[in-house]
Amino acid sequence: MAEQEASGTVAEEARIDEDILQVLQDMANRLRVHAIRTLCASGFRSASEIMSVLLFYIMRYKLTDPENPNNDRFILSKRLSFVNVATGWLGQGLGVACGMAYTGRYFDKASYRVFCLIGDGESSEGSVWEAMAFASHYSLDNLVAIFDVNHLCHGGTLPLEHCVDFFQKRCEAFGWSTFVVDGRDVEALCHVFQQAAQVKSKPTAVVAKTFRGHGMPHVEDAENWHERPMPKERVETIIKLIESQIQTKKKLNPKPPVEDSPQINITDIEMTSPPDYNVGDMIATRKACGLALAKLGRANDRVVVLDGDSKNSTFSEIFKKEHPEHFIECSSEQNMVSVALGCATRGRMVTFLCTFAAFLTRAFDQIRMGAISQTSINLIGSHCGVSIGEDSPSQMALEDLAMFRTVPNCTIFYPSDAISTEHAVFLAANTKGMCYIRISRPETAVIYTPDEIFEIGRAKVVRNSVNDRLTVVGAGVTLHEALAAADDLSKQEDISIRVIDLFTVKPLDAATVISNAKATGGQIITVEDHSSEGGIGEAVCAAVSMVPDILVHQLAVPGVPRSEKPNEPLSMFGISARQIIVAVKCILMN
């Protein structure tokens, strides 16, 4: 719909009461004054009329209960009581809105709608268009994206300037019902949002032509005022001018929401039965993870799993086969993380996402912003380290532990067999905050019995004796290398070593590591299928750094890896049982 067509539609439809329109305009001006004062005159905004119409005329919510599950949702790059996710830098908000809208349409089957305000500069981010494609594919007709086209940015004007028809064509090309409107006209905005509510089977885009600093002499639509302070006396003059245009003291209360969201419970999810594995069974932790997710889905009907076009490799296809209506294919990692954050907001879903661990690096900005928003999502990274063998080095995650260790309040699981993997999945489902589960491609032996108990922050001493002379700390595939080394050293050299399975890298069980190190001569070897920077070795070093007479020796993947045949990479890159044996002998000889 072209801009002139939108204006014509307003004239043809039943006009909104003039008093209501005046109150909306007055509230827009009050918002404008608040923005100027709050920002200490360091910037002028262009969306006051849009915000006034949305918050006080269109959206349905309980003002006294901002977390009410029936409320309409609003996404903005700010952290407010009614804004569920901090989207930080530009381009992330629409993906989060997609997750909220998907949950509302397909899981809650509720009436609430989702609104997302997007800057025109922000729309140059590729993640915006990944979200646009996602919303169209899944027919999210409860989602409205508002493009604030004011054509100004930090350094001047944007390339498309005020060409709203370009935005219109782009949105329509992505399958969105699209309206173009004068973003300064509260009546036109009211009608456009009302029309958007009637659209079925596709999301709606509202392209609003706006002017930054609207109504401010020598500031409106002027360059170089973004984040630029203005003299206080001039600010007061502008505020007085805006306040002189306010004609009423009336306020509009938002309409109450439709109370049709289901009551849910996603706490204290328990295993329906013990893990069904025997000691010695050979199974990859990636497959055990897929089986555990399917089992989790049987235990609670609010579990959702997202995947980035890797379900046959991550084994999330097992979950999809059993719970197809709770599986979301996202294709791209950045948008997948954003959608997962949206699904998890307001505690509506237990959310897991699966992909190759190496591919999560491209979504790190979304991950860190999810942590800042204190959102509970669970990320599963498979194909970790050089142990994936013949796959390309581009798929070998050697930095994922370092990445997630920097994420505030993130729990990192690194299970070593199928039973510990199943426990990791259920523990993550019940853990508040972000969790990362690192799983591996190779088949490894089950070493724990089905009745083994696992806890976050508690390591397992899997091999020990009173004659142990050194402690080896591992996780995942390297734990099995450490056990093999221990067997060989005991049989061939009569050397006993202690072996610890960390289970969680963060929080790390420092007490168990320190006590066992002291009992074995103060010598620790860490061995990991990860870069030496930021991984298990450095985590253990940090844990023992204030304890005297403990030395840590690190075995990790050096340099840039390359593809190798199965069973060769660990030896090639110095983290196999053979290298552990050599390291033990060298330490004990000195």
Short mmCIF file of N, CA and C in Angstrom, two decimals, residues 405 471-474 500 502 504-505 508-510 513-514 517 523-528 534-547 550-554:
data_model
loop_
_atom_site.label_atom_id
_atom_site.label_comp_id
_atom_site.label_asym_id
_atom_site.label_seq_id
_atom_site.Cartn_x
_atom_site.Cartn_y
_atom_site.Cartn_z
N ARG A 405 32.61 -19.64 28.45
CA ARG A 405 33.11 -19.31 29.78
C ARG A 405 33.02 -17.82 30.06
N THR A 471 47.34 -36.53 38.96
CA THR A 471 45.92 -36.44 38.60
C THR A 471 45.76 -35.94 37.17
N VAL A 472 44.96 -36.65 36.40
CA VAL A 472 44.64 -36.22 35.03
C VAL A 472 43.18 -35.78 35.01
N VAL A 473 42.94 -34.58 34.47
CA VAL A 473 41.60 -34.02 34.38
C VAL A 473 41.19 -33.97 32.91
N GLY A 474 40.07 -34.56 32.59
CA GLY A 474 39.58 -34.54 31.21
C GLY A 474 38.07 -34.41 31.17
N ILE A 500 39.95 -37.63 36.69
CA ILE A 500 38.76 -36.85 37.06
C ILE A 500 37.97 -36.47 35.81
N LEU A 502 35.28 -33.83 34.72
CA LEU A 502 34.76 -32.57 35.24
C LEU A 502 33.23 -32.50 35.22
N THR A 504 30.92 -30.61 34.56
CA THR A 504 30.66 -29.21 34.24
C THR A 504 31.97 -28.43 34.28
N VAL A 505 32.24 -27.72 33.20
CA VAL A 505 33.42 -26.87 33.13
C VAL A 505 33.17 -25.55 33.85
N LEU A 508 33.17 -24.97 37.80
CA LEU A 508 34.15 -26.04 37.91
C LEU A 508 34.28 -26.46 39.37
N ASP A 509 34.35 -27.76 39.59
CA ASP A 509 34.45 -28.29 40.95
C ASP A 509 35.89 -28.14 41.45
N ALA A 510 36.22 -26.94 41.90
CA ALA A 510 37.59 -26.64 42.33
C ALA A 510 37.97 -27.48 43.55
N VAL A 513 39.08 -30.97 42.45
CA VAL A 513 40.36 -30.91 41.75
C VAL A 513 41.50 -30.65 42.71
N ILE A 514 41.33 -29.71 43.62
CA ILE A 514 42.40 -29.34 44.54
C ILE A 514 42.70 -30.47 45.52
N ALA A 517 44.48 -33.24 43.72
CA ALA A 517 45.84 -32.83 43.34
C ALA A 517 46.77 -32.92 44.55
N GLN A 523 50.52 -32.59 41.29
CA GLN A 523 50.71 -32.54 39.84
C GLN A 523 49.39 -32.82 39.12
N ILE A 524 49.03 -31.94 38.19
CA ILE A 524 47.80 -32.10 37.41
C ILE A 524 48.14 -32.03 35.93
N ILE A 525 47.55 -32.93 35.15
CA ILE A 525 47.58 -32.81 33.69
C ILE A 525 46.14 -32.60 33.23
N THR A 526 45.92 -31.55 32.47
CA THR A 526 44.61 -31.36 31.83
C THR A 526 44.75 -31.74 30.37
N VAL A 527 43.77 -32.43 29.87
CA VAL A 527 43.80 -32.84 28.47
C VAL A 527 42.43 -32.54 27.85
N GLU A 528 42.43 -31.85 26.73
CA GLU A 528 41.16 -31.37 26.16
C GLU A 528 41.22 -31.30 24.64
N GLY A 534 41.54 -20.52 26.94
CA GLY A 534 40.16 -20.42 27.39
C GLY A 534 39.45 -21.72 27.68
N GLY A 535 40.14 -22.85 27.61
CA GLY A 535 39.48 -24.13 27.79
C GLY A 535 39.62 -24.70 29.19
N ILE A 536 39.62 -26.05 29.26
CA ILE A 536 39.67 -26.74 30.54
C ILE A 536 40.97 -26.43 31.28
N GLY A 537 42.08 -26.42 30.57
CA GLY A 537 43.37 -26.16 31.21
C GLY A 537 43.39 -24.83 31.93
N GLU A 538 42.95 -23.79 31.26
CA GLU A 538 42.97 -22.47 31.90
C GLU A 538 41.94 -22.37 33.01
N ALA A 539 40.81 -23.10 32.86
CA ALA A 539 39.81 -23.11 33.93
C ALA A 539 40.39 -23.76 35.19
N VAL A 540 41.10 -24.86 35.02
CA VAL A 540 41.73 -25.53 36.16
C VAL A 540 42.84 -24.66 36.75
N CYS A 541 43.62 -24.03 35.90
CA CYS A 541 44.68 -23.13 36.39
C CYS A 541 44.09 -22.03 37.26
N ALA A 542 42.98 -21.46 36.82
CA ALA A 542 42.34 -20.40 37.61
C ALA A 542 41.85 -20.94 38.94
N ALA A 543 41.34 -22.19 38.94
CA ALA A 543 40.79 -22.77 40.16
C ALA A 543 41.86 -23.03 41.21
N VAL A 544 43.08 -23.36 40.78
CA VAL A 544 44.13 -23.72 41.74
C VAL A 544 45.16 -22.61 41.92
N SER A 545 44.91 -21.46 41.32
CA SER A 545 45.94 -20.41 41.27
C SER A 545 46.36 -19.89 42.64
N MET A 546 45.46 -19.96 43.62
CA MET A 546 45.79 -19.45 44.95
C MET A 546 46.25 -20.54 45.91
N VAL A 547 46.40 -21.76 45.37
CA VAL A 547 46.82 -22.89 46.21
C VAL A 547 48.30 -23.17 45.96
N ILE A 550 50.87 -26.62 43.69
CA ILE A 550 50.14 -27.39 42.69
C ILE A 550 50.55 -26.89 41.31
N LEU A 551 51.01 -27.80 40.46
CA LEU A 551 51.42 -27.46 39.11
C LEU A 551 50.44 -28.06 38.11
N VAL A 552 50.09 -27.28 37.09
CA VAL A 552 49.17 -27.74 36.06
C VAL A 552 49.91 -27.81 34.73
N HIS A 553 49.83 -28.96 34.08
CA HIS A 553 50.44 -29.17 32.77
C HIS A 553 49.30 -29.38 31.76
N GLN A 554 49.30 -28.58 30.69
CA GLN A 554 48.18 -28.59 29.75
C GLN A 554 48.51 -29.36 28.48
#
